[in-house]
Coordinates of C-alpha atoms in Angstrom, one line a residue:
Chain A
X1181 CA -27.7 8.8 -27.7
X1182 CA -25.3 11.5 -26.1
X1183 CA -21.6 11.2 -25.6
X1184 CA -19.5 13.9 -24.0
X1185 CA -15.9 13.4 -24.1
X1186 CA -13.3 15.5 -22.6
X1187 CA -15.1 18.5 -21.9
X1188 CA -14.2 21.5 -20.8
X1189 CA -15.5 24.5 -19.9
X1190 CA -14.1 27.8 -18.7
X1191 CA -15.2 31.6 -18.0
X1192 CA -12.1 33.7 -18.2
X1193 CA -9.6 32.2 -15.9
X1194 CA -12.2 29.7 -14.0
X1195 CA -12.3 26.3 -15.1
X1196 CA -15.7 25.1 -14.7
X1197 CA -15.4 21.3 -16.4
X1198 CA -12.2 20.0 -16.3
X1199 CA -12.2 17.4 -19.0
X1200 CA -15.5 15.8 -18.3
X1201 CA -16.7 12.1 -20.1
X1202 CA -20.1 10.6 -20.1
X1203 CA -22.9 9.0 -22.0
X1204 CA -26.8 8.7 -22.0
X1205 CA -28.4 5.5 -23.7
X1206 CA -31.5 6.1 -25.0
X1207 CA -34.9 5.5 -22.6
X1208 CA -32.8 6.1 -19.8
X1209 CA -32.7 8.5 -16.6
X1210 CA -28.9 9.8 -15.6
X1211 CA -28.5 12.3 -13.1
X1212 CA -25.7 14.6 -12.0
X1213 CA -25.1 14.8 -8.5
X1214 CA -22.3 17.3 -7.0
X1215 CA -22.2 20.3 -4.5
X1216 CA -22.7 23.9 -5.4
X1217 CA -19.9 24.7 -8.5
X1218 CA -19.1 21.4 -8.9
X1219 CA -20.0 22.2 -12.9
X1220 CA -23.4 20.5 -13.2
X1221 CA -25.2 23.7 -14.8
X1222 CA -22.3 24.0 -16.9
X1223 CA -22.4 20.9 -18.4
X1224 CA -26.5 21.0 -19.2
X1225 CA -26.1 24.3 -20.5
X1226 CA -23.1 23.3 -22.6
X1227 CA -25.3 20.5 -24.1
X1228 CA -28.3 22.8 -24.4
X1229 CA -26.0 25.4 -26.3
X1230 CA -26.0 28.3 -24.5
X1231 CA -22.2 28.0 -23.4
X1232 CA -19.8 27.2 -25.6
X1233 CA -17.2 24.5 -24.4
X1234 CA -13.7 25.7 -24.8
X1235 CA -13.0 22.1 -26.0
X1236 CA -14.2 18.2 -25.8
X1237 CA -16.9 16.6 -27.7
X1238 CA -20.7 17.2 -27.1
X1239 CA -22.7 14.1 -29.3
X1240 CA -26.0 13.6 -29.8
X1241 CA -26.9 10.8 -32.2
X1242 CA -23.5 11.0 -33.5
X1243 CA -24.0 14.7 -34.5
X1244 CA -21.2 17.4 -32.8
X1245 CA -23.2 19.8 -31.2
X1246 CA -20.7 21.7 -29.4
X1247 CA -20.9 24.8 -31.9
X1248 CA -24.7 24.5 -32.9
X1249 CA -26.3 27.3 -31.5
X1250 CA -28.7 27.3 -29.0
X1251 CA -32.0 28.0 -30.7
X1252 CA -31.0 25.0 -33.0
X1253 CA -30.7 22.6 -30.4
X1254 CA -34.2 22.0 -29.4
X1255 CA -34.6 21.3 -33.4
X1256 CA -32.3 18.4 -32.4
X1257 CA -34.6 16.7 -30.6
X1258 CA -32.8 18.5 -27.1
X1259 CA -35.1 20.2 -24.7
X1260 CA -33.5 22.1 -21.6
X1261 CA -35.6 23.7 -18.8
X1262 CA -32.9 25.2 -17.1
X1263 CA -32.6 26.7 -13.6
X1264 CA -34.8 29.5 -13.1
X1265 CA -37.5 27.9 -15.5
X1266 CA -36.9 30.2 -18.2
X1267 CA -41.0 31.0 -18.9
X1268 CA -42.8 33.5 -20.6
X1269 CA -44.0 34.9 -17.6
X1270 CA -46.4 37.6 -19.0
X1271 CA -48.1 35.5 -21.4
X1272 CA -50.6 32.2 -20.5
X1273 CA -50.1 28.6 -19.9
X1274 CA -51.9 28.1 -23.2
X1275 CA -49.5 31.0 -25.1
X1276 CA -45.9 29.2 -23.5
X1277 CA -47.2 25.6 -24.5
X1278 CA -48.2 27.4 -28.4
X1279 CA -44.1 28.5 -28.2
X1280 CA -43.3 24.8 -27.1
X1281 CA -44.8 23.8 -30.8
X1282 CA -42.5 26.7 -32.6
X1283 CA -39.9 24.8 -33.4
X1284 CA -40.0 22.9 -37.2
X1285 CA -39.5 19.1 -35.5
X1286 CA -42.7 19.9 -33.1
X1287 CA -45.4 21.4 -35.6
X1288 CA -46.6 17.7 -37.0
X1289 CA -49.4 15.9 -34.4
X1290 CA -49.0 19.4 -31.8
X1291 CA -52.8 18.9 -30.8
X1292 CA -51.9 15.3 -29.6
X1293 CA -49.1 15.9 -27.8
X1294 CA -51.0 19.3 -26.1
X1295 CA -53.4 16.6 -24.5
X1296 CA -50.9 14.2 -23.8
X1297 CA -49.2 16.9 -21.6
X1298 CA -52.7 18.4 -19.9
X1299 CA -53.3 15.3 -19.0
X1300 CA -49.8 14.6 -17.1
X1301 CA -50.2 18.3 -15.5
X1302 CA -54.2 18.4 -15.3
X1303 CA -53.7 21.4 -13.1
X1304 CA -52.4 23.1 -16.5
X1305 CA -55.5 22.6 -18.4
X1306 CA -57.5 24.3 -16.0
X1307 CA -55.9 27.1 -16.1
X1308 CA -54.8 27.8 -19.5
X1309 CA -55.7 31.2 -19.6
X1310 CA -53.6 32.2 -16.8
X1311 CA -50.9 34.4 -16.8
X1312 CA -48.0 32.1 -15.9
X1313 CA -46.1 34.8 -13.8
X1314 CA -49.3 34.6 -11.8
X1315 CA -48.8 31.2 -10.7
X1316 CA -46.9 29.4 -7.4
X1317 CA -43.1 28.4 -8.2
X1318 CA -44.3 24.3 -8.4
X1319 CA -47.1 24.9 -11.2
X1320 CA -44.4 27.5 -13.3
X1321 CA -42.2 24.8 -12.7
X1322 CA -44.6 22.5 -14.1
X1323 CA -45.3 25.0 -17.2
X1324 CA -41.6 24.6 -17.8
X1325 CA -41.3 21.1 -18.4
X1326 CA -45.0 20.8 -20.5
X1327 CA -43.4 23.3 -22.7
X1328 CA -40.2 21.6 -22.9
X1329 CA -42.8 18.6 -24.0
X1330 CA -44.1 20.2 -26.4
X1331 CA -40.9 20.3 -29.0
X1332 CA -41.6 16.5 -29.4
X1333 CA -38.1 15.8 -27.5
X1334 CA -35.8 12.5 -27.6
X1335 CA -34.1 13.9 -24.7
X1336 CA -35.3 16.4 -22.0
X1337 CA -32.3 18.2 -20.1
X1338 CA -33.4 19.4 -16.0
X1339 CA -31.7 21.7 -13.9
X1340 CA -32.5 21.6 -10.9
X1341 CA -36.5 21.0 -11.2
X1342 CA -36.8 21.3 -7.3
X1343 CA -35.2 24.0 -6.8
X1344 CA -37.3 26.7 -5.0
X1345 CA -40.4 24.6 -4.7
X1346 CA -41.8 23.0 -1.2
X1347 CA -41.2 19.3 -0.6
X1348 CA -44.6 18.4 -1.4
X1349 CA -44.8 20.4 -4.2
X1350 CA -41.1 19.0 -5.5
X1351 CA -42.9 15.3 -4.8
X1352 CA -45.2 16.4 -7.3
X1353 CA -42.8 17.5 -9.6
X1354 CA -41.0 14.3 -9.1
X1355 CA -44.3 12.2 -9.4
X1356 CA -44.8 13.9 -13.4
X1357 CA -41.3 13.4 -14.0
X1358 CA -41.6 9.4 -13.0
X1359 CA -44.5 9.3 -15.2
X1360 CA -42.7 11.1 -17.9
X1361 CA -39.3 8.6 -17.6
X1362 CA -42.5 5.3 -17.9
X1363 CA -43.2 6.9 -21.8
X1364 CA -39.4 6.2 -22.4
X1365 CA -38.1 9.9 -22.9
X1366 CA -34.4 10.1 -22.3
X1367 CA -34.0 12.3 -19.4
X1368 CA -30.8 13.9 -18.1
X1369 CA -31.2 15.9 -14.4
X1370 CA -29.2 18.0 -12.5
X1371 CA -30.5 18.1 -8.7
X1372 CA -29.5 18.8 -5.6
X1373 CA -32.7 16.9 -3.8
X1374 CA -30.6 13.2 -4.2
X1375 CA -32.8 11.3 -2.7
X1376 CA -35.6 12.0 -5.2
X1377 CA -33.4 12.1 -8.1
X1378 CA -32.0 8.5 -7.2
X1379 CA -35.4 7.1 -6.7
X1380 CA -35.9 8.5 -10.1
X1381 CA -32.7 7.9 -12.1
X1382 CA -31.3 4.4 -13.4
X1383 CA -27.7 6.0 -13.4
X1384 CA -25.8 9.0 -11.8
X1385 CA -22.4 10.6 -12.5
X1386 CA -21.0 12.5 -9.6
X1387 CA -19.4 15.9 -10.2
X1388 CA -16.6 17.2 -7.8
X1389 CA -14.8 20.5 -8.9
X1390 CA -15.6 20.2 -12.5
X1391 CA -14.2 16.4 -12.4
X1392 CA -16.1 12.9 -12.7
X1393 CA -15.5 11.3 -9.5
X1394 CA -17.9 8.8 -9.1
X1395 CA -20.6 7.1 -11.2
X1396 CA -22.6 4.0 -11.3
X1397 CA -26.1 2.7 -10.6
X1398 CA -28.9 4.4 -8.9
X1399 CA -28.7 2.0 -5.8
X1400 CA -24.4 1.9 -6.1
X1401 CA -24.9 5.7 -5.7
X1402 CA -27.0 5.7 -3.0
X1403 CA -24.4 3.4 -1.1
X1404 CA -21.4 5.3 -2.4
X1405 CA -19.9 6.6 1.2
X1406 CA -19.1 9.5 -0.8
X1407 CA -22.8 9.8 -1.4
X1408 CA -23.9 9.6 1.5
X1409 CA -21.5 12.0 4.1
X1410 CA -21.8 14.7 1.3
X1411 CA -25.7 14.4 0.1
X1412 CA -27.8 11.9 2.4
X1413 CA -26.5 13.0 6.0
X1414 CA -24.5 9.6 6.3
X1415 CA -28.4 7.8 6.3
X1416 CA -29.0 5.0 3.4
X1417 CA -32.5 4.6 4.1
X1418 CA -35.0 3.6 1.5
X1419 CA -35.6 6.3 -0.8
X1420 CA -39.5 5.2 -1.2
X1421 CA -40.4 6.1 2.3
X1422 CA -39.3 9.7 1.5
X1423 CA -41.0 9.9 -1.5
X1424 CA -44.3 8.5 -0.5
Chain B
X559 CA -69.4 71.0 -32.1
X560 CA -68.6 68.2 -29.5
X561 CA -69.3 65.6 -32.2
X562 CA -67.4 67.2 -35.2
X563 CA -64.0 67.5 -31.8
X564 CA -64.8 64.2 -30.7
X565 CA -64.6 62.5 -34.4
X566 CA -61.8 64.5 -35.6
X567 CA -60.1 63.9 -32.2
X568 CA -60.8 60.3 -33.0
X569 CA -59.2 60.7 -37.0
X570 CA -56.0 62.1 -35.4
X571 CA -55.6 60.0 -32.4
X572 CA -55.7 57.2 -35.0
X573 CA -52.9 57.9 -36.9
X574 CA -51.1 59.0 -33.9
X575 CA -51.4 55.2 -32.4
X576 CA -50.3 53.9 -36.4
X577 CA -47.5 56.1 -35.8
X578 CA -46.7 54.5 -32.6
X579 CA -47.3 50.6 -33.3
X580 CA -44.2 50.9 -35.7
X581 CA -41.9 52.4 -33.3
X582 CA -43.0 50.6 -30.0
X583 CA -42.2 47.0 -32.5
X584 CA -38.7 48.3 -32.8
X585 CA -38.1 49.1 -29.4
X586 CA -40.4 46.2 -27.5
X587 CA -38.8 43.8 -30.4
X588 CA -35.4 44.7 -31.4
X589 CA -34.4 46.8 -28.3
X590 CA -33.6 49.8 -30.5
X591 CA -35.0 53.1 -30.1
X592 CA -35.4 54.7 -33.6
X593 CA -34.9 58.3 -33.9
X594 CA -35.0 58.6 -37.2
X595 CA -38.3 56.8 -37.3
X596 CA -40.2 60.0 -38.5
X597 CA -37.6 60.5 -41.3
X598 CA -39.2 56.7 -42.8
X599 CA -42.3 58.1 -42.4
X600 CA -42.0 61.2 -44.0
X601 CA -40.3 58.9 -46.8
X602 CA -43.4 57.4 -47.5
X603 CA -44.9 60.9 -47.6
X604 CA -42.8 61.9 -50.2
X605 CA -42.8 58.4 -52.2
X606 CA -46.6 58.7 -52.1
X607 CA -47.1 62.2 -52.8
X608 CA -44.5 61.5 -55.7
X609 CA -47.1 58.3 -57.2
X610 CA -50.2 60.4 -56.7
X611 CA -48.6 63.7 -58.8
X612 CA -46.5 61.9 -61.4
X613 CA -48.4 58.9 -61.8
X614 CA -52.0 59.6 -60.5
X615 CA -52.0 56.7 -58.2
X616 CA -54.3 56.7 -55.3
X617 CA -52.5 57.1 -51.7
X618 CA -54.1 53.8 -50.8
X619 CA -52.3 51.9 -53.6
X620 CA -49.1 54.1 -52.6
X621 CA -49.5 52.3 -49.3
X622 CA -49.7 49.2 -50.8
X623 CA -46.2 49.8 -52.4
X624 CA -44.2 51.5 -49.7
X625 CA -45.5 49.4 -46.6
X626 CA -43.3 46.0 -48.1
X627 CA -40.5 49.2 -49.3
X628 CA -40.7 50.0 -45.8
X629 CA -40.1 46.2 -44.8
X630 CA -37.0 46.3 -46.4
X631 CA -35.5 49.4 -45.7
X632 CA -35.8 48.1 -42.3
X633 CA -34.5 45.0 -43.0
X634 CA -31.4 46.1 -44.4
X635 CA -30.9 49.1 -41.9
X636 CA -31.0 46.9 -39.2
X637 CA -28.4 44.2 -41.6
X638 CA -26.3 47.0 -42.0
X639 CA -26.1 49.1 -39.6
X640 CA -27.5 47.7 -36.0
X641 CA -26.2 44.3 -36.5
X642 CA -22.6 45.5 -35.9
X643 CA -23.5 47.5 -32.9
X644 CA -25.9 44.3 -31.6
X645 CA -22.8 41.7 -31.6
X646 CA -20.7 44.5 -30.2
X647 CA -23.1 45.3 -27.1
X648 CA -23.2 41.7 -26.1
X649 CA -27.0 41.9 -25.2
X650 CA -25.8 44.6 -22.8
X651 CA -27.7 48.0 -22.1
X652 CA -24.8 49.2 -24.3
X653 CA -27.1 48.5 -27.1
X654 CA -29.5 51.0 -26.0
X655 CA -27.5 53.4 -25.7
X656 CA -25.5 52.5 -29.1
X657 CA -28.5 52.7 -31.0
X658 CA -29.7 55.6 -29.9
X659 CA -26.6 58.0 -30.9
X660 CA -26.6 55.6 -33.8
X661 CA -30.3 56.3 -35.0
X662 CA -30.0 60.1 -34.1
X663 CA -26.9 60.1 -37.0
X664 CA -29.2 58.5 -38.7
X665 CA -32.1 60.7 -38.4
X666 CA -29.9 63.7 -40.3
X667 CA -28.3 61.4 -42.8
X668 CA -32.0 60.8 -43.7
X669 CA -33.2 64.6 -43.6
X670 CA -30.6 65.8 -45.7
X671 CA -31.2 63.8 -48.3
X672 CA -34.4 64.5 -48.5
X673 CA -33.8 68.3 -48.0
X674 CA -31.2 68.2 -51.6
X675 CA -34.0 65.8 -52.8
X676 CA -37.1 67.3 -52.4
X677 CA -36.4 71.1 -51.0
X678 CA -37.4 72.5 -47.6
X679 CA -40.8 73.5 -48.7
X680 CA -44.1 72.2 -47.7
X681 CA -45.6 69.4 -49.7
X682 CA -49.1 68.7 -50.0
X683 CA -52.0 66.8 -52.3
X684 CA -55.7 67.0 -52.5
X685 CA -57.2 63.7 -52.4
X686 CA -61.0 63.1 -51.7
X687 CA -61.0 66.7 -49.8
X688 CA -64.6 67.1 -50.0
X689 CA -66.6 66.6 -46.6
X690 CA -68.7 63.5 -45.7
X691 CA -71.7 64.4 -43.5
X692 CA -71.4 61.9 -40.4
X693 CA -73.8 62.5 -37.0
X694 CA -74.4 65.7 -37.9
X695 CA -71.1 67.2 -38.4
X696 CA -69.0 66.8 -41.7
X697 CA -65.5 65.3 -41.9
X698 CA -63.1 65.5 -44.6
X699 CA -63.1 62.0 -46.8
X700 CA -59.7 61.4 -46.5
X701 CA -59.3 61.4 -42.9
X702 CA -62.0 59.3 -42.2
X703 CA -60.6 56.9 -44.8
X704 CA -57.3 57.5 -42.8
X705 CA -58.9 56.6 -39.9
X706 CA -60.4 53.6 -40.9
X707 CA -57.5 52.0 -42.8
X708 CA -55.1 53.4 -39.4
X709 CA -57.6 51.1 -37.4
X710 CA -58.0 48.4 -39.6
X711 CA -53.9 47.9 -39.5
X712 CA -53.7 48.5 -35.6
X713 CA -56.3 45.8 -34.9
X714 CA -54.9 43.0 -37.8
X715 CA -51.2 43.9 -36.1
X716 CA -53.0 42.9 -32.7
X717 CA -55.2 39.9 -34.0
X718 CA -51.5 39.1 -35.8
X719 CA -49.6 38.8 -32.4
X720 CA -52.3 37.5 -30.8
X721 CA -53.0 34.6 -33.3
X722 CA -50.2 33.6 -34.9
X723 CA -47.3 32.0 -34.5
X724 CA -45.2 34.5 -36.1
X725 CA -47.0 36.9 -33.6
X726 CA -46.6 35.1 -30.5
X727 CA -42.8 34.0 -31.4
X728 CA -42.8 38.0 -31.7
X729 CA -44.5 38.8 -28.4
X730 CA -41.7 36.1 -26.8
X731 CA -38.8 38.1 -27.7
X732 CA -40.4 41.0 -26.5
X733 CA -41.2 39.9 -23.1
X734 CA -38.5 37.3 -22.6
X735 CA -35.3 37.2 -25.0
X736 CA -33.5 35.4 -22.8
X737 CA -35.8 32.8 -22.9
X738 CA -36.8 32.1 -26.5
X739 CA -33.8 29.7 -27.4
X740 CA -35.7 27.8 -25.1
X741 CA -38.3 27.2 -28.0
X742 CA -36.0 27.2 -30.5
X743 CA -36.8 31.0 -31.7
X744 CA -33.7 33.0 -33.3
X745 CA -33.5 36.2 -31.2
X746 CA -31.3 38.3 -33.8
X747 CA -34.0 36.9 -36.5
X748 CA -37.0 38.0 -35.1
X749 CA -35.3 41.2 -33.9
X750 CA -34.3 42.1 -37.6
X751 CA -37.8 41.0 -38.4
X752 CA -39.5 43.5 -35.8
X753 CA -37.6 46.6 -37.0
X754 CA -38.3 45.9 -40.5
X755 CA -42.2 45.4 -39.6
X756 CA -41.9 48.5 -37.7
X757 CA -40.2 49.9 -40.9
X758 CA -43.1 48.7 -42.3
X759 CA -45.6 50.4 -40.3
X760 CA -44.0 53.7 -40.5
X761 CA -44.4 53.5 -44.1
X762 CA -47.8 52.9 -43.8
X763 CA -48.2 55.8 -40.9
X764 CA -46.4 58.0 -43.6
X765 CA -48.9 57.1 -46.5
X766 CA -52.1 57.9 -44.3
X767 CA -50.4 61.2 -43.5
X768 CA -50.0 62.5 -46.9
X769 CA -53.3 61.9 -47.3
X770 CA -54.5 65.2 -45.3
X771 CA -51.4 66.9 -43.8
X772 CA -49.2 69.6 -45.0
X773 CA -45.4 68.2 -44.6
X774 CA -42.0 69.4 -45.0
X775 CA -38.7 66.9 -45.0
X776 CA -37.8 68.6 -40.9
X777 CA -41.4 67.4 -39.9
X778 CA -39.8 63.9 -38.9
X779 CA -38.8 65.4 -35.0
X780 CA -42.5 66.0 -34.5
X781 CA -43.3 62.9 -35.7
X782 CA -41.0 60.6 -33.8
X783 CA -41.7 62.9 -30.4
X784 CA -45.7 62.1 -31.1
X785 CA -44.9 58.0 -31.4
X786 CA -42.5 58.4 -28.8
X787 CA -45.2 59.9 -26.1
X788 CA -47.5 57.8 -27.5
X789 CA -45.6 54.6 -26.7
X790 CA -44.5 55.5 -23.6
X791 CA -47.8 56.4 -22.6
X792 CA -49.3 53.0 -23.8
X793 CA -46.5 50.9 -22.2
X794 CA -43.4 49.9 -24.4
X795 CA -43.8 47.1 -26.2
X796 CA -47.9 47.0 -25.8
X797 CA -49.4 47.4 -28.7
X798 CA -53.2 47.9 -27.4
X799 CA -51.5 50.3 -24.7
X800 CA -50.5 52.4 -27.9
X801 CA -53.6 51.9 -29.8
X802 CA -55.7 53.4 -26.8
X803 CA -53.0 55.9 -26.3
X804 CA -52.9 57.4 -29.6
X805 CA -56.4 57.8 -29.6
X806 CA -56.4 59.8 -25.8
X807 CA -54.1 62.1 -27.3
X808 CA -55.8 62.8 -30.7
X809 CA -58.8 63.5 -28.3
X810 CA -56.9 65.5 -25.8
X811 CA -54.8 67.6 -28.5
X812 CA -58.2 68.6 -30.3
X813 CA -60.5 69.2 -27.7
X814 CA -58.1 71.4 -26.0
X815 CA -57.4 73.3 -29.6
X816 CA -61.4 73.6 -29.4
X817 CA -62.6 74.2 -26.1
X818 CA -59.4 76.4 -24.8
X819 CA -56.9 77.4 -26.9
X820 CA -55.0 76.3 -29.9
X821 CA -52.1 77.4 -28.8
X822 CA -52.2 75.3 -25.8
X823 CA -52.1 71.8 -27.9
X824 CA -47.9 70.9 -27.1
X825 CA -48.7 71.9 -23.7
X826 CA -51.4 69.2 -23.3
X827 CA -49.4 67.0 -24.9
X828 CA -46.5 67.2 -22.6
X829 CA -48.5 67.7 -19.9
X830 CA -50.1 64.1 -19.8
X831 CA -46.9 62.7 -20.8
X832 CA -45.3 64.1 -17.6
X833 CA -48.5 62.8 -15.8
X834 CA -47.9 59.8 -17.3
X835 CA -43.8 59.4 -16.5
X836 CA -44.9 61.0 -13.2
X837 CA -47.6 58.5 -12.0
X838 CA -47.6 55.8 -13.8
X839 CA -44.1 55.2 -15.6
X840 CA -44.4 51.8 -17.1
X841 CA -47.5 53.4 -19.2
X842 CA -51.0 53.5 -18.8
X843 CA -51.2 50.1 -19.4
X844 CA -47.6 48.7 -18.9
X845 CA -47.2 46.4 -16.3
X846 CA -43.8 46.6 -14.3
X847 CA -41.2 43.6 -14.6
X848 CA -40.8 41.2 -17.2

């Protein structure tokens, strides 16, 4: 469903990706593990369009997106909520799900998929009047991905959906997004929390200085020593325990 | 006397909140603060006065032609002209500053022509001049029509944000460009398509005008000062914020020209502005942040 080949991303003299390869099958969960800078924002934004790769491959059902520009990628069946959420803050839950229909691919069966998403954030339908800059940092968060949702997606792109929020409001998060991976919706994360993300994901690629340096299964992850002295504090414990 | 102030406080407030709606688009929308926006609407002044004395067509079918004339002389001033200095800013704050000397040029380019094509004198029409007895106090015809047709466009431009999904694509660029990719909504686009509707509504400002002002082709200053303290009063970018701001100062200016002095009407004018920057400088009804 997505193949990246030799990417590489820079910003003046920084390299961010140094020639980075990887793939998404369809239906599944991949997430990006690596320390701060390691390049994981970079490479979600890359394939949500808003930076431009200064060269490598960028494939999404055999299309080359790597010079589409961003607002056309969400009509390729790509949805990013990136870091920081990116929501209409001033206008209400019911206005930034409306925007989530605007583009062409998402207008067909939009009352449908507007229930489909209340009912996977019922806390949304209650309060779709609400500004959304009015909200706590979890149910913005949770505005974010509906939205995203709403442009009928094949694949939904996540930076860092914990990021800022409390641990019960990130198992939350994490609770919509299992329910989300059970409708079979490609998703691609980047996270920092790897404990959730692993319990979450089928795959991971680790990212170290822009570089591919480790990638396998969910559980291989989790015992990759690697893994574990940078993300898990040395500990392999189940991940369920946490999560529960 | 206090009903015959209060209504024609109401007629001129009116058009003063039409002549704001089309500048606070272009600015809340496209990020570009028009200068020369009173030259477009004196324009339309001319282009209708021109239809109503050659032709004999009503001011109100006038509109009908320059409001979509309008459209597309913003369209392709923005095409021409802003685009260039849009991709040069890099979505900076240089753009603001860009468009502004940019628009000022603009504003004389505009006014000269009009001075070679129509003469420095002051133009005027009579259309339905003849008073309409309301409450007890008479009005003239055409600035209650005015008023009306002002309100009906304020309120359809509101119900049109509000409802649609032109509108509320619109209202997204406006309160979060950086954001609308997100949904798959082409900034630039929708930016060209603000300043042309705000091209639009100037037109339309400019076609109501002619209906009961005297106007010469240096009026556009006065003009664009009025729908600029009118849209900083209301909040840039907030459209209901200029609607109830244009109709405070109508009131204000005429009830002061009544009840004190005349010559004191600029003075209140500027005085609740400076209240306004003062105390509450996001606008009456702006709200700070984005």
């Amino acid at each position: 469903m997505l193949e990246i080949d030799n990417l590489r991303i820079t910003y003046g003299k920084h390299t961010a990706l140094g020639g980075v390869g990887m793939a998404v099958d369809k239906g599944e969960c991949v997430v990006i593990l690596g320390a701060n800078g390691a390049g994981k924002s970079s490479l979600l934004k890359a394939v949500g369009g808003v930076v431009r790769p200064a060269s490598g491959v960028i494939s999404h059902e055999g299309q080359d997106l790597a010079q589409v520009p961003a607002h056309e990628i969400v009509e390729r069946g790509i949805a990013l909520v990136p870091e920081g959420r990116g929501i209409f803050a001033r206008m209400s839950v019911a206005d930034n799900l409306a925007l989530g229909c605007h583009p062409a691919r998402a207008r067909g069966g939009a009352e449908a998929r507007r229930r489909e998403v209340l009912e996977l954030f019922p806390r949304l339908a209650e309060r779709q009047k609400q500004l959304v800059g009015t909200m706590s940092g979890g149910e913005q968060q949770m505005v974010a991905i509906a939205r995203a949702l709403m442009s009928n997606p094949d694949l939904l792109l996540l930076d860092e959906p914990s990021l800022g929020l409390a641990p019960i409001v990130t198992k939350e998060v994490f609770a919509a997004l299992g329910r989300i991976r059970e409708t079979g919706l490609t998703l691609l994360i980047v996270e920092q929390n790897v404990r959730a993300s692993l319990a979450l994901a089928s795959r991971g690629y680790l990212l170290e200085a822009g570089r591919v340096v480790g990638s396998g299964s969910a559980e291989q992850l989790q015992s990759d020593p690697a893994v574990q002295r940078a993300f898990l504090g040395g500990t392999s414990e189940p991940l369920e325990n946490e999560l529960n | 006397m206090f009903l015959s102030t209060l209504f024609l406080g109401l007629v001129l407030g009116g058009t003063y909140a039409l002549l704001a709606l089309g500048l606070s688009l272009q600015y809340g929308i496209a990020r570009i603060m028009n200068l020369a926006y009173g030259e477009f609407m004196l324009l339309a002044c001319f282009a209708v006065t021109m239809m109503f004395t050659s032709w004999g067509l009503g001011p109100l079918w006038g509109l009908l032609i320059v409001v979509p004339l309008g459209y597309a002389l913003g369209w392709i001033i923005h095409t021409v002209m802003m685009r260039p200095l849009i991709k040069r800013s890099g979505g900076g704050g240089r753009l603001e500053v860009d468009t502004i000397l940019a628009t000022f040029g603009l504003l004389f380019v505009v006014q000269g022509l009009m001075l070679v094509t129509f003469g420095s004198d002051f133009t005027s029409y009579s259309y339905l001049n003849q008073g309409i007895g309301i409450l007890g106090t008479t009005i003239a015809a055409n600035r209650l029509i005015a008023f009306v047709v002002s309100l009906v466009i304020g309120f359809g431009l509101y119900a049109m944000l509000i409802r649609t999904r032109w509108g509320r694509a619109l209202r997204a660029v406006s309160l979060a460009p950086d954001s609308a990719y997100l949904v798959g909504i082409d900034v630039g686009k929708l930016g060209r398509q603000g300043f042309a509707l705000g091209g639009a509504l100037a037109a339309a400002g400019g076609a109501l005008v002619s209906m009961f002002q005297t106007f010469s082709a240096t009026d556009g200053v006065v003009f664009t000062m009025k729908a600029l303290i009118v849209v900083i009063m209301g909040g840039v970018g907030n459209i209901l914020g200029a609607l109830i701001a244009g109709l405070l100062l109508g009131l204000a200016e005429t009830f002061v020209a009544a009840f004190i002095d005349p010559g004191l009407t600029m003075a209140a004018t500027y005085t609740m502005f400076l209240a306004v920057l003062l105390w509450r400088p996001t606008g009456l009804f702006g709200k700070a942040g984005g």
